[in-house]
Amino acid sequence: MTTLTITAKGQITLRRELLQFLGIAPGQQVEVNKLANGVLALQAVAPHGLEAFAGCLPPPNKALSLEEINTIIANGWAGQT
């Protein structure tokens, strides 16, 4: 069990081990639910929109030149795959 200290402003800081356990990264939001007997449940808010998409694809094997990218785009518009 981890003990946290409340600051004069009424804030707490979660230790790194707790953040890692919850899968929370800096800047991410958390949701707190009030349960019975003064218990709080804390969970990470699932990213949505562009945040959820960013980083979901593996990095490419090699970087493409602008010429290669333009060729791919032109072929796509022409209906060629």
Short mmCIF file of N, CA and C in Angstrom, two decimals:
data_model
loop_
_atom_site.label_atom_id
_atom_site.label_comp_id
_atom_site.label_asym_id
_atom_site.label_seq_id
_atom_site.Cartn_x
_atom_site.Cartn_y
_atom_site.Cartn_z
N MET A 1 0.84 -1.16 0.00
CA MET A 1 0.00 0.00 0.00
C MET A 1 0.90 1.24 0.00
N THR A 2 0.53 2.24 -0.78
CA THR A 2 1.29 3.47 -0.89
C THR A 2 0.57 4.59 -0.15
N THR A 3 1.30 5.36 0.63
CA THR A 3 0.74 6.50 1.34
C THR A 3 1.16 7.78 0.64
N LEU A 4 0.20 8.66 0.37
CA LEU A 4 0.47 9.93 -0.29
C LEU A 4 0.18 11.07 0.67
N THR A 5 0.82 12.21 0.45
CA THR A 5 0.64 13.37 1.31
C THR A 5 -0.14 14.44 0.56
N ILE A 6 -1.09 15.06 1.23
CA ILE A 6 -1.89 16.14 0.66
C ILE A 6 -1.14 17.44 0.88
N THR A 7 -0.97 18.26 -0.18
CA THR A 7 -0.29 19.55 -0.06
C THR A 7 -1.24 20.58 0.54
N ALA A 8 -0.72 21.76 0.82
CA ALA A 8 -1.53 22.86 1.36
C ALA A 8 -2.61 23.29 0.36
N LYS A 9 -2.38 23.04 -0.93
CA LYS A 9 -3.37 23.37 -1.96
C LYS A 9 -4.38 22.25 -2.16
N GLY A 10 -4.29 21.17 -1.39
CA GLY A 10 -5.22 20.05 -1.51
C GLY A 10 -4.89 19.11 -2.66
N GLN A 11 -3.64 19.10 -3.09
CA GLN A 11 -3.22 18.27 -4.21
C GLN A 11 -2.39 17.09 -3.72
N ILE A 12 -2.36 16.04 -4.53
CA ILE A 12 -1.50 14.89 -4.26
C ILE A 12 -0.65 14.63 -5.50
N THR A 13 0.48 14.02 -5.30
CA THR A 13 1.33 13.60 -6.41
C THR A 13 1.41 12.09 -6.38
N LEU A 14 1.07 11.47 -7.50
CA LEU A 14 1.15 10.01 -7.59
C LEU A 14 2.59 9.61 -7.92
N ARG A 15 3.08 8.62 -7.25
CA ARG A 15 4.43 8.13 -7.50
C ARG A 15 4.49 7.45 -8.86
N ARG A 16 5.70 7.45 -9.41
CA ARG A 16 5.93 6.88 -10.75
C ARG A 16 5.39 5.45 -10.86
N GLU A 17 5.59 4.64 -9.82
CA GLU A 17 5.13 3.24 -9.87
C GLU A 17 3.62 3.16 -10.03
N LEU A 18 2.88 4.08 -9.41
CA LEU A 18 1.42 4.09 -9.55
C LEU A 18 1.00 4.54 -10.94
N LEU A 19 1.70 5.55 -11.47
CA LEU A 19 1.40 6.02 -12.82
C LEU A 19 1.65 4.91 -13.85
N GLN A 20 2.75 4.20 -13.67
CA GLN A 20 3.06 3.10 -14.58
C GLN A 20 2.03 1.98 -14.47
N PHE A 21 1.60 1.69 -13.24
CA PHE A 21 0.59 0.65 -13.03
C PHE A 21 -0.71 1.00 -13.75
N LEU A 22 -1.09 2.28 -13.70
CA LEU A 22 -2.33 2.74 -14.35
C LEU A 22 -2.14 2.98 -15.84
N GLY A 23 -0.90 3.01 -16.31
CA GLY A 23 -0.64 3.28 -17.72
C GLY A 23 -0.88 4.74 -18.07
N ILE A 24 -0.60 5.64 -17.13
CA ILE A 24 -0.84 7.06 -17.32
C ILE A 24 0.46 7.75 -17.69
N ALA A 25 0.41 8.56 -18.75
CA ALA A 25 1.57 9.33 -19.20
C ALA A 25 1.37 10.80 -18.83
N PRO A 26 2.44 11.57 -18.78
CA PRO A 26 2.31 13.00 -18.48
C PRO A 26 1.33 13.68 -19.44
N GLY A 27 0.48 14.52 -18.90
CA GLY A 27 -0.50 15.24 -19.70
C GLY A 27 -1.80 14.48 -19.90
N GLN A 28 -1.84 13.21 -19.57
CA GLN A 28 -3.05 12.41 -19.74
C GLN A 28 -4.01 12.68 -18.58
N GLN A 29 -5.29 12.53 -18.84
CA GLN A 29 -6.30 12.77 -17.82
C GLN A 29 -6.66 11.47 -17.09
N VAL A 30 -7.13 11.64 -15.85
CA VAL A 30 -7.62 10.52 -15.06
C VAL A 30 -9.04 10.81 -14.63
N GLU A 31 -9.77 9.75 -14.36
CA GLU A 31 -11.15 9.85 -13.91
C GLU A 31 -11.21 9.29 -12.49
N VAL A 32 -11.91 9.99 -11.60
CA VAL A 32 -12.05 9.56 -10.22
C VAL A 32 -13.53 9.30 -9.94
N ASN A 33 -13.83 8.13 -9.42
CA ASN A 33 -15.20 7.77 -9.06
C ASN A 33 -15.29 7.56 -7.55
N LYS A 34 -16.35 8.12 -6.96
CA LYS A 34 -16.57 7.95 -5.52
C LYS A 34 -17.31 6.63 -5.30
N LEU A 35 -16.74 5.78 -4.46
CA LEU A 35 -17.35 4.52 -4.10
C LEU A 35 -17.84 4.59 -2.66
N ALA A 36 -18.39 3.52 -2.17
CA ALA A 36 -18.90 3.47 -0.80
C ALA A 36 -17.77 3.54 0.22
N ASN A 37 -18.08 3.97 1.42
CA ASN A 37 -17.16 3.99 2.56
C ASN A 37 -15.93 4.86 2.34
N GLY A 38 -16.07 5.97 1.61
CA GLY A 38 -14.97 6.90 1.42
C GLY A 38 -13.86 6.40 0.51
N VAL A 39 -14.16 5.46 -0.37
CA VAL A 39 -13.16 4.90 -1.29
C VAL A 39 -13.26 5.62 -2.63
N LEU A 40 -12.11 5.97 -3.21
CA LEU A 40 -12.06 6.56 -4.53
C LEU A 40 -11.44 5.57 -5.51
N ALA A 41 -12.00 5.50 -6.70
CA ALA A 41 -11.44 4.66 -7.76
C ALA A 41 -10.85 5.58 -8.83
N LEU A 42 -9.60 5.36 -9.18
CA LEU A 42 -8.89 6.18 -10.13
C LEU A 42 -8.55 5.35 -11.36
N GLN A 43 -8.83 5.91 -12.56
CA GLN A 43 -8.48 5.19 -13.78
C GLN A 43 -8.12 6.18 -14.87
N ALA A 44 -7.30 5.74 -15.80
CA ALA A 44 -6.88 6.60 -16.91
C ALA A 44 -8.05 6.79 -17.86
N VAL A 45 -8.19 8.01 -18.39
CA VAL A 45 -9.19 8.29 -19.41
C VAL A 45 -8.59 7.86 -20.74
N ALA A 46 -9.32 7.05 -21.48
CA ALA A 46 -8.83 6.57 -22.76
C ALA A 46 -8.73 7.73 -23.74
N PRO A 47 -7.58 7.87 -24.40
CA PRO A 47 -7.46 8.95 -25.38
C PRO A 47 -8.45 8.74 -26.52
N HIS A 48 -8.89 9.84 -27.11
CA HIS A 48 -9.83 9.75 -28.22
C HIS A 48 -9.39 10.72 -29.32
N GLY A 49 -9.97 10.56 -30.48
CA GLY A 49 -9.64 11.43 -31.60
C GLY A 49 -8.23 11.18 -32.09
N LEU A 50 -7.57 12.26 -32.44
CA LEU A 50 -6.22 12.18 -33.00
C LEU A 50 -5.22 11.62 -32.00
N GLU A 51 -5.43 11.90 -30.71
CA GLU A 51 -4.52 11.39 -29.68
C GLU A 51 -4.50 9.86 -29.67
N ALA A 52 -5.64 9.24 -29.91
CA ALA A 52 -5.71 7.78 -29.92
C ALA A 52 -5.01 7.20 -31.14
N PHE A 53 -5.03 7.97 -32.23
CA PHE A 53 -4.45 7.47 -33.48
C PHE A 53 -2.94 7.65 -33.51
N ALA A 54 -2.44 8.73 -32.93
CA ALA A 54 -1.02 9.04 -33.00
C ALA A 54 -0.19 7.91 -32.38
N GLY A 55 0.77 7.44 -33.13
CA GLY A 55 1.68 6.41 -32.64
C GLY A 55 1.16 4.99 -32.73
N CYS A 56 -0.01 4.78 -33.35
CA CYS A 56 -0.56 3.43 -33.40
C CYS A 56 0.07 2.59 -34.52
N LEU A 57 0.70 3.24 -35.49
CA LEU A 57 1.33 2.51 -36.58
C LEU A 57 2.82 2.35 -36.31
N PRO A 58 3.40 1.23 -36.75
CA PRO A 58 4.84 1.07 -36.55
C PRO A 58 5.61 2.04 -37.44
N PRO A 59 6.82 2.40 -37.06
CA PRO A 59 7.60 3.30 -37.92
C PRO A 59 7.93 2.63 -39.24
N PRO A 60 8.06 3.41 -40.31
CA PRO A 60 8.37 2.82 -41.61
C PRO A 60 9.79 2.24 -41.62
N ASN A 61 10.00 1.28 -42.53
CA ASN A 61 11.33 0.67 -42.65
C ASN A 61 12.36 1.67 -43.16
N LYS A 62 11.92 2.55 -44.07
CA LYS A 62 12.83 3.57 -44.60
C LYS A 62 12.02 4.83 -44.87
N ALA A 63 12.69 5.96 -44.84
CA ALA A 63 12.03 7.23 -45.14
C ALA A 63 11.87 7.35 -46.65
N LEU A 64 10.73 7.89 -47.08
CA LEU A 64 10.49 8.10 -48.50
C LEU A 64 10.89 9.51 -48.89
N SER A 65 11.35 9.66 -50.12
CA SER A 65 11.67 10.99 -50.62
C SER A 65 10.37 11.67 -51.03
N LEU A 66 10.41 12.99 -51.20
CA LEU A 66 9.22 13.72 -51.65
C LEU A 66 8.77 13.22 -53.01
N GLU A 67 9.70 12.87 -53.86
CA GLU A 67 9.36 12.36 -55.19
C GLU A 67 8.59 11.03 -55.07
N GLU A 68 9.05 10.15 -54.19
CA GLU A 68 8.35 8.87 -53.98
C GLU A 68 6.95 9.09 -53.40
N ILE A 69 6.85 10.01 -52.46
CA ILE A 69 5.54 10.31 -51.86
C ILE A 69 4.59 10.87 -52.92
N ASN A 70 5.07 11.79 -53.74
CA ASN A 70 4.23 12.38 -54.79
C ASN A 70 3.78 11.33 -55.81
N THR A 71 4.66 10.39 -56.13
CA THR A 71 4.30 9.30 -57.05
C THR A 71 3.21 8.43 -56.45
N ILE A 72 3.33 8.10 -55.18
CA ILE A 72 2.32 7.28 -54.50
C ILE A 72 0.98 8.00 -54.48
N ILE A 73 1.01 9.31 -54.19
CA ILE A 73 -0.23 10.10 -54.16
C ILE A 73 -0.86 10.14 -55.55
N ALA A 74 -0.05 10.40 -56.58
CA ALA A 74 -0.57 10.47 -57.95
C ALA A 74 -1.18 9.13 -58.37
N ASN A 75 -0.51 8.04 -58.04
CA ASN A 75 -1.05 6.72 -58.36
C ASN A 75 -2.35 6.45 -57.64
N GLY A 76 -2.43 6.90 -56.40
CA GLY A 76 -3.66 6.73 -55.64
C GLY A 76 -4.83 7.47 -56.25
N TRP A 77 -4.59 8.72 -56.67
CA TRP A 77 -5.65 9.50 -57.30
C TRP A 77 -6.03 8.91 -58.65
N ALA A 78 -5.09 8.27 -59.33
CA ALA A 78 -5.36 7.67 -60.64
C ALA A 78 -6.02 6.30 -60.50
N GLY A 79 -6.19 5.83 -59.28
CA GLY A 79 -6.82 4.53 -59.07
C GLY A 79 -5.86 3.37 -59.21
N GLN A 80 -4.58 3.66 -59.24
CA GLN A 80 -3.56 2.61 -59.34
C GLN A 80 -3.01 2.33 -57.94
N THR A 81 -2.85 1.07 -57.65
CA THR A 81 -2.31 0.72 -56.33
C THR A 81 -0.92 0.18 -56.43
#
